[in-house]
Amino acid sequence: MPSVTATSRPVNEGWKFTHVGGGEVVKKDEWISVKKFPTTVHVELLEEKRIPDPFIGLNEWDVQWIGEAEWSFKTEFSVADEEASASNADLVFDGLDTFATVLLNGKEILQANNQFVAHRVPVKDTLKSGTNELVINFASAFRQGREIEKQHEKLHLWNGDSSRLHVRKAQYNYGWDWGPVLMTVGPWKPIYLETYNARISDIDIRIDIPGNLTAHVDVQFTLDPPTKAKASVTIKKPNGNVLIGGTNIPVTDSGVAKFKLSRGVYDAWYPVGYGGQPIHAVEIEIADEQQNVLDSKSQKIAFRRARVVQDELIDQEGRTFLFEINNVRIFCGGSNWIPADSFLTTMTPDRYRAWLRLLVNGNQNMIRVWGGGVYEADAFYDICDELGILVWQDFMFGCGQYPAYDSFLKSVEIEAEQNVKRLRHHPSVVILAGNNEDYQVAESYKLDLDYSDETSDFRKTNFPARHIYERLLPSVVEKFSNIHYHRSSPYSGFGKPTTDKTYGDLHQWNVWHGSQEPWHNWDILAGRFVSEFGMEGYPNIRTVDYWLGGNKEERYPQSRTMNNHNKADGFERRLELYLVENFKHSFEIESYVYYTQIMQAETLASAYRLWRRNWKGKGREYTAGALVWQINDCWPVTSWAIVDYFLRPKPAYFTIKRELKPFTVGMTRKEKKTFPDELSAAVFTIETVLEVWGTNSTLSEKQATLEVTSFDLHSDWTDTWTKNIVLAPNSSTELFKGDLPGQPKRTKLSEIPKTIIVSARLLDKSDVKELGLKAQIGSNGESVQLSTAKPIKGIILDVEGEEDVVWGDQAIDLVPGDPQVITTVGLKGREVKVRFLGDGTA
């Protein structure tokens, strides 16, 4: 007798692929066995060593033909009599990249055209006992996109080929200002055969937690096909014990279980640094009238109240834009995330974990999944849930004037519904944003954009995608989830343009792009929530040597190969602008790498330091978050990333880590020019004003001692003073404002000011919190102790040879009397190379 219980098994064995029509690399009718499934063509050809590595040299351009060719994948799989006799049999395709025609036993069963959409295809009448053949034919997404563009119109965009706007495929595949043009193709997600009499087709768990933190839980589930049955629903604690449950719930086509849990009965989920991350499980079992189990499903959940707060501020124009979890307002210090590989089928849960663990170890608590990549793998969000990382999730639209014709909207609606349903149970996901920078594109090209218009359909305007962002997507999000929807990133709201700094979120690119401001101006460039900002820096020299592939003739800045591994428009001029304004440097490659890294480290640390100062307590959260562009790379490249493709942190990673510690101290010094005679420009006084503040991200006030030491770089003069201070909880606290010690007032521009170095740190009776490491001593061959008789800035440590070292800190500023110990993994007692600003090295 056939089993009535629903079953699911992967169709992942015996796959082969071919280049339709053949060519030089894959001959006509030559079928190559797939090494691992799911997969894409580039990955398999690399495994076969039939194409050069596109991550090395200029090889990217030698594999462009792959994205313009047609490809076919096929396999045979056996079906048991029991499976064939089930009432229902479906083939489930989690993801096909991108234009695909699927045949089962010679019969066409599916045409797909959206990489982000899964497909469930009933195949009961086509499936047979014994051997079945499954074939998937892939057309070129690039060529198909250009054909669709011909039928409609060419639209404005930044980055990539304009045809991408018509294709629901990862947009970064078309090339970006940090990534290569690598048009992937193939069955990029798993395929399953599922048989059942009835199955649980949807689970919708809504947890409503009002201000008193009482949890109201609605568990809704759908049965396909409708069947008279009984259900049991159980919520289990992280240790597997039952928290609450219900049995004998009647079901026909759907069922619902409702629970109410008072505060204290359940364990709440918090972001990292604010509490624990208990993950519960909801288990659902469906049985027929004879008590035969039809299907069972389990879904992970957590209990947390999440809000985006946009309140009026006490003493500034505009409104807050902040995240509140379980009634606690959170300063979000984090990163933007792009796809971590050009070939996503090579990403594993371990690689995702390594990246996200780096984020947490760097004292960051939020990650933004950028809209030009993909809705990430389930493992990504599971790990974010586990580690307490807040997720800002974009829908997959980026930097373009997207269309809104009927077939496009239909595909987008299915895509949005599927992915909202997939992500809605994750406690880490706290916001869904409609796109990345599409409103900025509209502003740039002066498209139809009346922010006061809240009623139009928009499809007949020259910014038709506004219909997607203001009509379609919010409707889907509201219907299928309780997640906050934000129209775009950036988006101000309240009738303001995206550049407004007093509302919504802001992409602050006037350092590097735009007006190319000095990074010292971050304080006046602040917004309510800065969701993008950045500075380029070279990666580790070993990563540079990897992409050079041993070609020493190209081992210099701005060689042809180097330029191919920096995709940013105008990067040659912009890198040099910021370098020459701040450093004396050479063009010898090791030095050039060092100076760009120090520049990036200083730039980004300054931003976090100044913007955390703006988190001044309830009603004065003038800046509530800073997300650096970006944490990662998709290939070996010079970019804005703070960790390179091989997970080697740049010095900026460590300076950001220090600025996001629970307790920090920050300083600014600014010259103030006063004129005692308002009618005279010749008589004036210049004085240097020092300001010091501290930050505290914990929920309790912190008593400490502020110690400020000043050094004259060209003499033995020093000055130290201390002050007992109290850091307010979850806030910054102003600690000092006054004359810079040791710097006399000047009355002539010809007077040369003294070179005064200032060090500030917070002293605790039990520990030392500072803009450096804790003072620890170790001599086991896996640590480096640093000390100095004079102030030194920008220390970076390295070793000779290809074998790398994992450093506990980098980009260190060192002052006398404050020795520091840098822990390592893999040093093995080897001699350490030390670089610092002004070290005399070319």
PDB file of C-alpha atoms in Angstrom, residues 132-342:
ATOM      1  CA  ASN A 132      12.624   9.521 -16.178  1.00  0.00           C
ATOM      2  CA  GLU A 133      14.576  12.103 -18.173  1.00  0.00           C
ATOM      3  CA  LEU A 134      14.684  15.741 -17.065  1.00  0.00           C
ATOM      4  CA  VAL A 135      16.124  18.369 -19.456  1.00  0.00           C
ATOM      5  CA  ILE A 136      16.578  22.098 -18.811  1.00  0.00           C
ATOM      6  CA  ASN A 137      17.463  24.344 -21.756  1.00  0.00           C
ATOM      7  CA  PHE A 138      18.852  27.790 -20.924  1.00  0.00           C
ATOM      8  CA  ALA A 139      18.771  30.719 -23.334  1.00  0.00           C
ATOM      9  CA  SER A 140      21.233  33.603 -23.001  1.00  0.00           C
ATOM     10  CA  ALA A 141      19.909  36.092 -20.434  1.00  0.00           C
ATOM     11  CA  PHE A 142      21.997  38.836 -22.032  1.00  0.00           C
ATOM     12  CA  ARG A 143      20.642  38.272 -25.526  1.00  0.00           C
ATOM     13  CA  GLN A 144      17.089  37.740 -24.279  1.00  0.00           C
ATOM     14  CA  GLY A 145      17.315  40.954 -22.290  1.00  0.00           C
ATOM     15  CA  ARG A 146      18.376  42.944 -25.322  1.00  0.00           C
ATOM     16  CA  GLU A 147      15.536  41.437 -27.338  1.00  0.00           C
ATOM     17  CA  ILE A 148      12.993  42.415 -24.661  1.00  0.00           C
ATOM     18  CA  GLU A 149      14.517  45.896 -24.484  1.00  0.00           C
ATOM     19  CA  LYS A 150      13.938  46.249 -28.256  1.00  0.00           C
ATOM     20  CA  GLN A 151      10.248  45.454 -27.770  1.00  0.00           C
ATOM     21  CA  HIS A 152       9.890  48.104 -25.073  1.00  0.00           C
ATOM     22  CA  GLU A 153      12.400  50.904 -24.512  1.00  0.00           C
ATOM     23  CA  LYS A 154      15.923  51.716 -23.397  1.00  0.00           C
ATOM     24  CA  LEU A 155      15.937  53.088 -19.877  1.00  0.00           C
ATOM     25  CA  HIS A 156      18.329  55.090 -17.710  1.00  0.00           C
ATOM     26  CA  LEU A 157      20.650  53.401 -15.235  1.00  0.00           C
ATOM     27  CA  TRP A 158      23.949  53.454 -13.418  1.00  0.00           C
ATOM     28  CA  ASN A 159      26.187  50.389 -13.895  1.00  0.00           C
ATOM     29  CA  GLY A 160      25.874  47.542 -16.351  1.00  0.00           C
ATOM     30  CA  ASP A 161      24.033  47.098 -19.629  1.00  0.00           C
ATOM     31  CA  SER A 162      20.657  48.843 -19.884  1.00  0.00           C
ATOM     32  CA  SER A 163      18.973  45.580 -20.912  1.00  0.00           C
ATOM     33  CA  ARG A 164      19.402  44.325 -17.344  1.00  0.00           C
ATOM     34  CA  LEU A 165      16.454  46.467 -16.260  1.00  0.00           C
ATOM     35  CA  HIS A 166      14.102  44.165 -18.182  1.00  0.00           C
ATOM     36  CA  VAL A 167      15.576  40.936 -16.774  1.00  0.00           C
ATOM     37  CA  ARG A 168      14.799  39.534 -13.311  1.00  0.00           C
ATOM     38  CA  LYS A 169      18.300  38.314 -12.692  1.00  0.00           C
ATOM     39  CA  ALA A 170      21.037  39.299 -10.241  1.00  0.00           C
ATOM     40  CA  GLN A 171      21.920  42.735 -11.569  1.00  0.00           C
ATOM     41  CA  TYR A 172      25.559  42.627 -10.470  1.00  0.00           C
ATOM     42  CA  ASN A 173      26.143  39.862 -13.051  1.00  0.00           C
ATOM     43  CA  TYR A 174      26.121  42.651 -15.658  1.00  0.00           C
ATOM     44  CA  GLY A 175      29.087  44.348 -13.969  1.00  0.00           C
ATOM     45  CA  TRP A 176      29.177  46.993 -11.224  1.00  0.00           C
ATOM     46  CA  ASP A 177      31.653  49.542  -9.945  1.00  0.00           C
ATOM     47  CA  TRP A 178      33.237  46.816  -7.820  1.00  0.00           C
ATOM     48  CA  GLY A 179      32.437  43.662  -9.782  1.00  0.00           C
ATOM     49  CA  PRO A 180      33.129  41.885 -13.080  1.00  0.00           C
ATOM     50  CA  VAL A 181      30.792  41.097 -15.960  1.00  0.00           C
ATOM     51  CA  LEU A 182      30.083  37.407 -15.424  1.00  0.00           C
ATOM     52  CA  MET A 183      26.659  36.338 -16.693  1.00  0.00           C
ATOM     53  CA  THR A 184      25.964  33.121 -14.829  1.00  0.00           C
ATOM     54  CA  VAL A 185      23.614  30.491 -16.229  1.00  0.00           C
ATOM     55  CA  GLY A 186      22.256  27.196 -14.927  1.00  0.00           C
ATOM     56  CA  PRO A 187      20.171  25.445 -12.264  1.00  0.00           C
ATOM     57  CA  TRP A 188      21.536  27.502  -9.367  1.00  0.00           C
ATOM     58  CA  LYS A 189      19.258  26.155  -6.637  1.00  0.00           C
ATOM     59  CA  PRO A 190      18.097  22.632  -5.697  1.00  0.00           C
ATOM     60  CA  ILE A 191      15.460  20.598  -7.518  1.00  0.00           C
ATOM     61  CA  TYR A 192      13.158  18.181  -5.657  1.00  0.00           C
ATOM     62  CA  LEU A 193      10.615  15.505  -6.433  1.00  0.00           C
ATOM     63  CA  GLU A 194       7.753  15.653  -3.960  1.00  0.00           C
ATOM     64  CA  THR A 195       4.898  13.143  -3.642  1.00  0.00           C
ATOM     65  CA  TYR A 196       1.898  13.453  -1.341  1.00  0.00           C
ATOM     66  CA  ASN A 197      -1.784  12.906  -0.789  1.00  0.00           C
ATOM     67  CA  ALA A 198      -1.954  16.257   0.988  1.00  0.00           C
ATOM     68  CA  ARG A 199       0.817  18.623   2.021  1.00  0.00           C
ATOM     69  CA  ILE A 200       1.285  21.734   4.106  1.00  0.00           C
ATOM     70  CA  SER A 201       1.729  24.297   1.340  1.00  0.00           C
ATOM     71  CA  ASP A 202       2.184  27.447   3.430  1.00  0.00           C
ATOM     72  CA  ILE A 203       2.955  28.426   7.007  1.00  0.00           C
ATOM     73  CA  ASP A 204       2.280  31.996   8.127  1.00  0.00           C
ATOM     74  CA  ILE A 205       3.330  32.713  11.695  1.00  0.00           C
ATOM     75  CA  ARG A 206       2.478  36.235  12.874  1.00  0.00           C
ATOM     76  CA  ILE A 207       3.802  37.341  16.252  1.00  0.00           C
ATOM     77  CA  ASP A 208       2.327  40.612  17.448  1.00  0.00           C
ATOM     78  CA  ILE A 209       4.058  42.075  20.505  1.00  0.00           C
ATOM     79  CA  PRO A 210       2.715  45.433  21.751  1.00  0.00           C
ATOM     80  CA  GLY A 211       4.505  47.753  24.149  1.00  0.00           C
ATOM     81  CA  ASN A 212       3.768  45.593  27.217  1.00  0.00           C
ATOM     82  CA  LEU A 213       5.681  42.760  25.479  1.00  0.00           C
ATOM     83  CA  THR A 214       2.826  40.251  25.699  1.00  0.00           C
ATOM     84  CA  ALA A 215       3.178  37.979  22.659  1.00  0.00           C
ATOM     85  CA  HIS A 216       0.132  37.168  20.535  1.00  0.00           C
ATOM     86  CA  VAL A 217       0.986  34.289  18.196  1.00  0.00           C
ATOM     87  CA  ASP A 218      -1.132  33.305  15.177  1.00  0.00           C
ATOM     88  CA  VAL A 219      -0.023  30.151  13.363  1.00  0.00           C
ATOM     89  CA  GLN A 220      -1.854  29.806  10.048  1.00  0.00           C
ATOM     90  CA  PHE A 221      -1.235  26.959   7.634  1.00  0.00           C
ATOM     91  CA  THR A 222      -2.676  25.840   4.337  1.00  0.00           C
ATOM     92  CA  LEU A 223      -3.334  22.310   3.066  1.00  0.00           C
ATOM     93  CA  ASP A 224      -3.028  21.349  -0.603  1.00  0.00           C
ATOM     94  CA  PRO A 225      -5.272  19.859  -1.866  1.00  0.00           C
ATOM     95  CA  PRO A 226      -8.042  20.637   0.655  1.00  0.00           C
ATOM     96  CA  THR A 227      -8.454  17.561   2.846  1.00  0.00           C
ATOM     97  CA  LYS A 228     -10.470  16.805   5.965  1.00  0.00           C
ATOM     98  CA  ALA A 229      -7.827  16.385   8.650  1.00  0.00           C
ATOM     99  CA  LYS A 230      -6.686  17.221  12.174  1.00  0.00           C
ATOM    100  CA  ALA A 231      -3.601  19.234  13.063  1.00  0.00           C
ATOM    101  CA  SER A 232      -1.334  19.629  16.065  1.00  0.00           C
ATOM    102  CA  VAL A 233       0.721  22.771  16.565  1.00  0.00           C
ATOM    103  CA  THR A 234       3.539  22.949  19.103  1.00  0.00           C
ATOM    104  CA  ILE A 235       5.936  25.770  19.960  1.00  0.00           C
ATOM    105  CA  LYS A 236       9.175  24.424  21.397  1.00  0.00           C
ATOM    106  CA  LYS A 237      11.842  26.174  23.414  1.00  0.00           C
ATOM    107  CA  PRO A 238      15.464  26.271  22.246  1.00  0.00           C
ATOM    108  CA  ASN A 239      16.200  23.223  24.444  1.00  0.00           C
ATOM    109  CA  GLY A 240      13.442  21.201  22.750  1.00  0.00           C
ATOM    110  CA  ASN A 241      10.955  21.354  25.621  1.00  0.00           C
ATOM    111  CA  VAL A 242       7.375  22.340  24.837  1.00  0.00           C
ATOM    112  CA  LEU A 243       6.520  25.993  25.488  1.00  0.00           C
ATOM    113  CA  ILE A 244       2.873  25.782  24.419  1.00  0.00           C
ATOM    114  CA  GLY A 245       0.786  23.818  21.943  1.00  0.00           C
ATOM    115  CA  GLY A 246      -2.615  22.711  20.664  1.00  0.00           C
ATOM    116  CA  THR A 247      -4.037  19.471  19.223  1.00  0.00           C
ATOM    117  CA  ASN A 248      -7.047  18.249  17.216  1.00  0.00           C
ATOM    118  CA  ILE A 249      -7.284  21.482  15.269  1.00  0.00           C
ATOM    119  CA  PRO A 250      -9.788  20.896  12.436  1.00  0.00           C
ATOM    120  CA  VAL A 251      -8.450  21.488   8.939  1.00  0.00           C
ATOM    121  CA  THR A 252      -9.955  21.405   5.470  1.00  0.00           C
ATOM    122  CA  ASP A 253      -8.039  23.825   3.288  1.00  0.00           C
ATOM    123  CA  SER A 254      -6.440  25.790   6.132  1.00  0.00           C
ATOM    124  CA  GLY A 255      -6.080  25.904   9.865  1.00  0.00           C
ATOM    125  CA  VAL A 256      -5.091  28.328  12.587  1.00  0.00           C
ATOM    126  CA  ALA A 257      -3.765  28.099  16.118  1.00  0.00           C
ATOM    127  CA  LYS A 258      -3.656  31.113  18.430  1.00  0.00           C
ATOM    128  CA  PHE A 259      -1.524  31.521  21.544  1.00  0.00           C
ATOM    129  CA  LYS A 260      -0.961  34.290  24.077  1.00  0.00           C
ATOM    130  CA  LEU A 261       2.276  34.437  26.052  1.00  0.00           C
ATOM    131  CA  SER A 262       2.886  36.966  28.804  1.00  0.00           C
ATOM    132  CA  ARG A 263       6.232  38.680  29.209  1.00  0.00           C
ATOM    133  CA  GLY A 264       8.464  36.374  31.224  1.00  0.00           C
ATOM    134  CA  VAL A 265       6.865  33.198  29.880  1.00  0.00           C
ATOM    135  CA  TYR A 266       8.923  33.368  26.703  1.00  0.00           C
ATOM    136  CA  ASP A 267      12.567  34.338  26.188  1.00  0.00           C
ATOM    137  CA  ALA A 268      12.913  37.403  23.951  1.00  0.00           C
ATOM    138  CA  TRP A 269      15.329  37.715  21.026  1.00  0.00           C
ATOM    139  CA  TYR A 270      17.693  40.707  21.017  1.00  0.00           C
ATOM    140  CA  PRO A 271      20.373  42.049  18.693  1.00  0.00           C
ATOM    141  CA  VAL A 272      23.928  41.108  19.590  1.00  0.00           C
ATOM    142  CA  GLY A 273      25.141  43.107  22.574  1.00  0.00           C
ATOM    143  CA  TYR A 274      21.676  43.669  24.051  1.00  0.00           C
ATOM    144  CA  GLY A 275      20.615  40.181  25.116  1.00  0.00           C
ATOM    145  CA  GLY A 276      20.314  36.598  23.938  1.00  0.00           C
ATOM    146  CA  GLN A 277      19.104  35.073  20.687  1.00  0.00           C
ATOM    147  CA  PRO A 278      16.812  32.182  21.717  1.00  0.00           C
ATOM    148  CA  ILE A 279      15.406  30.434  18.649  1.00  0.00           C
ATOM    149  CA  HIS A 280      12.149  28.536  19.079  1.00  0.00           C
ATOM    150  CA  ALA A 281      10.533  26.048  16.695  1.00  0.00           C
ATOM    151  CA  VAL A 282       6.927  25.770  15.568  1.00  0.00           C
ATOM    152  CA  GLU A 283       6.081  22.170  14.660  1.00  0.00           C
ATOM    153  CA  ILE A 284       2.933  21.341  12.689  1.00  0.00           C
ATOM    154  CA  GLU A 285       1.645  17.830  11.998  1.00  0.00           C
ATOM    155  CA  ILE A 286      -1.382  16.975   9.844  1.00  0.00           C
ATOM    156  CA  ALA A 287      -3.150  13.593  10.106  1.00  0.00           C
ATOM    157  CA  ASP A 288      -6.177  12.190   8.305  1.00  0.00           C
ATOM    158  CA  GLU A 289      -9.257  10.714  10.002  1.00  0.00           C
ATOM    159  CA  GLN A 290      -7.494   7.354  10.323  1.00  0.00           C
ATOM    160  CA  GLN A 291      -4.610   9.067  12.202  1.00  0.00           C
ATOM    161  CA  ASN A 292      -2.241   8.598   9.263  1.00  0.00           C
ATOM    162  CA  VAL A 293       0.305  11.422   9.159  1.00  0.00           C
ATOM    163  CA  LEU A 294      -0.128  13.343   5.922  1.00  0.00           C
ATOM    164  CA  ASP A 295       2.624  15.904   6.385  1.00  0.00           C
ATOM    165  CA  SER A 296       4.685  17.656   9.024  1.00  0.00           C
ATOM    166  CA  LYS A 297       6.656  20.871   8.917  1.00  0.00           C
ATOM    167  CA  SER A 298       8.853  22.827  11.313  1.00  0.00           C
ATOM    168  CA  GLN A 299       9.742  26.511  11.175  1.00  0.00           C
ATOM    169  CA  LYS A 300      12.126  28.466  13.386  1.00  0.00           C
ATOM    170  CA  ILE A 301      10.860  31.656  15.045  1.00  0.00           C
ATOM    171  CA  ALA A 302      11.825  34.069  17.796  1.00  0.00           C
ATOM    172  CA  PHE A 303       9.928  36.503  19.968  1.00  0.00           C
ATOM    173  CA  ARG A 304      10.808  40.144  19.502  1.00  0.00           C
ATOM    174  CA  ARG A 305       9.066  43.483  19.019  1.00  0.00           C
ATOM    175  CA  ALA A 306      10.643  45.469  16.163  1.00  0.00           C
ATOM    176  CA  ARG A 307       9.762  49.025  15.165  1.00  0.00           C
ATOM    177  CA  VAL A 308      11.132  51.698  12.874  1.00  0.00           C
ATOM    178  CA  VAL A 309      10.634  54.955  14.793  1.00  0.00           C
ATOM    179  CA  GLN A 310      10.255  58.236  12.903  1.00  0.00           C
ATOM    180  CA  ASP A 311       9.479  60.722  15.660  1.00  0.00           C
ATOM    181  CA  GLU A 312       9.948  64.455  15.770  1.00  0.00           C
ATOM    182  CA  LEU A 313      13.218  65.537  17.357  1.00  0.00           C
ATOM    183  CA  ILE A 314      13.454  67.763  20.429  1.00  0.00           C
ATOM    184  CA  ASP A 315      15.693  70.523  19.093  1.00  0.00           C
ATOM    185  CA  GLN A 316      16.468  69.833  15.443  1.00  0.00           C
ATOM    186  CA  GLU A 317      14.470  69.881  12.234  1.00  0.00           C
ATOM    187  CA  GLY A 318      13.225  66.584  10.873  1.00  0.00           C
ATOM    188  CA  ARG A 319      12.498  63.203  12.379  1.00  0.00           C
ATOM    189  CA  THR A 320      14.376  60.216  13.717  1.00  0.00           C
ATOM    190  CA  PHE A 321      14.914  57.107  11.636  1.00  0.00           C
ATOM    191  CA  LEU A 322      15.836  54.434  14.133  1.00  0.00           C
ATOM    192  CA  PHE A 323      15.276  50.811  15.026  1.00  0.00           C
ATOM    193  CA  GLU A 324      13.711  49.827  18.341  1.00  0.00           C
ATOM    194  CA  ILE A 325      13.802  46.205  19.526  1.00  0.00           C
ATOM    195  CA  ASN A 326      11.759  45.161  22.561  1.00  0.00           C
ATOM    196  CA  ASN A 327      11.376  48.851  23.495  1.00  0.00           C
ATOM    197  CA  VAL A 328      15.145  49.412  23.358  1.00  0.00           C
ATOM    198  CA  ARG A 329      16.421  51.943  20.844  1.00  0.00           C
ATOM    199  CA  ILE A 330      19.461  50.597  19.004  1.00  0.00           C
ATOM    200  CA  PHE A 331      22.328  52.480  17.383  1.00  0.00           C
ATOM    201  CA  CYS A 332      22.966  50.380  14.280  1.00  0.00           C
ATOM    202  CA  GLY A 333      26.636  50.133  13.407  1.00  0.00           C
ATOM    203  CA  GLY A 334      27.083  47.784  10.504  1.00  0.00           C
ATOM    204  CA  SER A 335      27.844  47.066   6.873  1.00  0.00           C
ATOM    205  CA  ASN A 336      26.340  46.690   3.446  1.00  0.00           C
ATOM    206  CA  TRP A 337      26.416  43.198   1.949  1.00  0.00           C
ATOM    207  CA  ILE A 338      26.847  42.351  -1.713  1.00  0.00           C
ATOM    208  CA  PRO A 339      26.847  38.764  -3.039  1.00  0.00           C
ATOM    209  CA  ALA A 340      30.010  37.178  -1.625  1.00  0.00           C
ATOM    210  CA  ASP A 341      30.928  35.493  -4.909  1.00  0.00           C
ATOM    211  CA  SER A 342      30.347  36.007  -8.601  1.00  0.00           C
TER     212      SER A 342
END
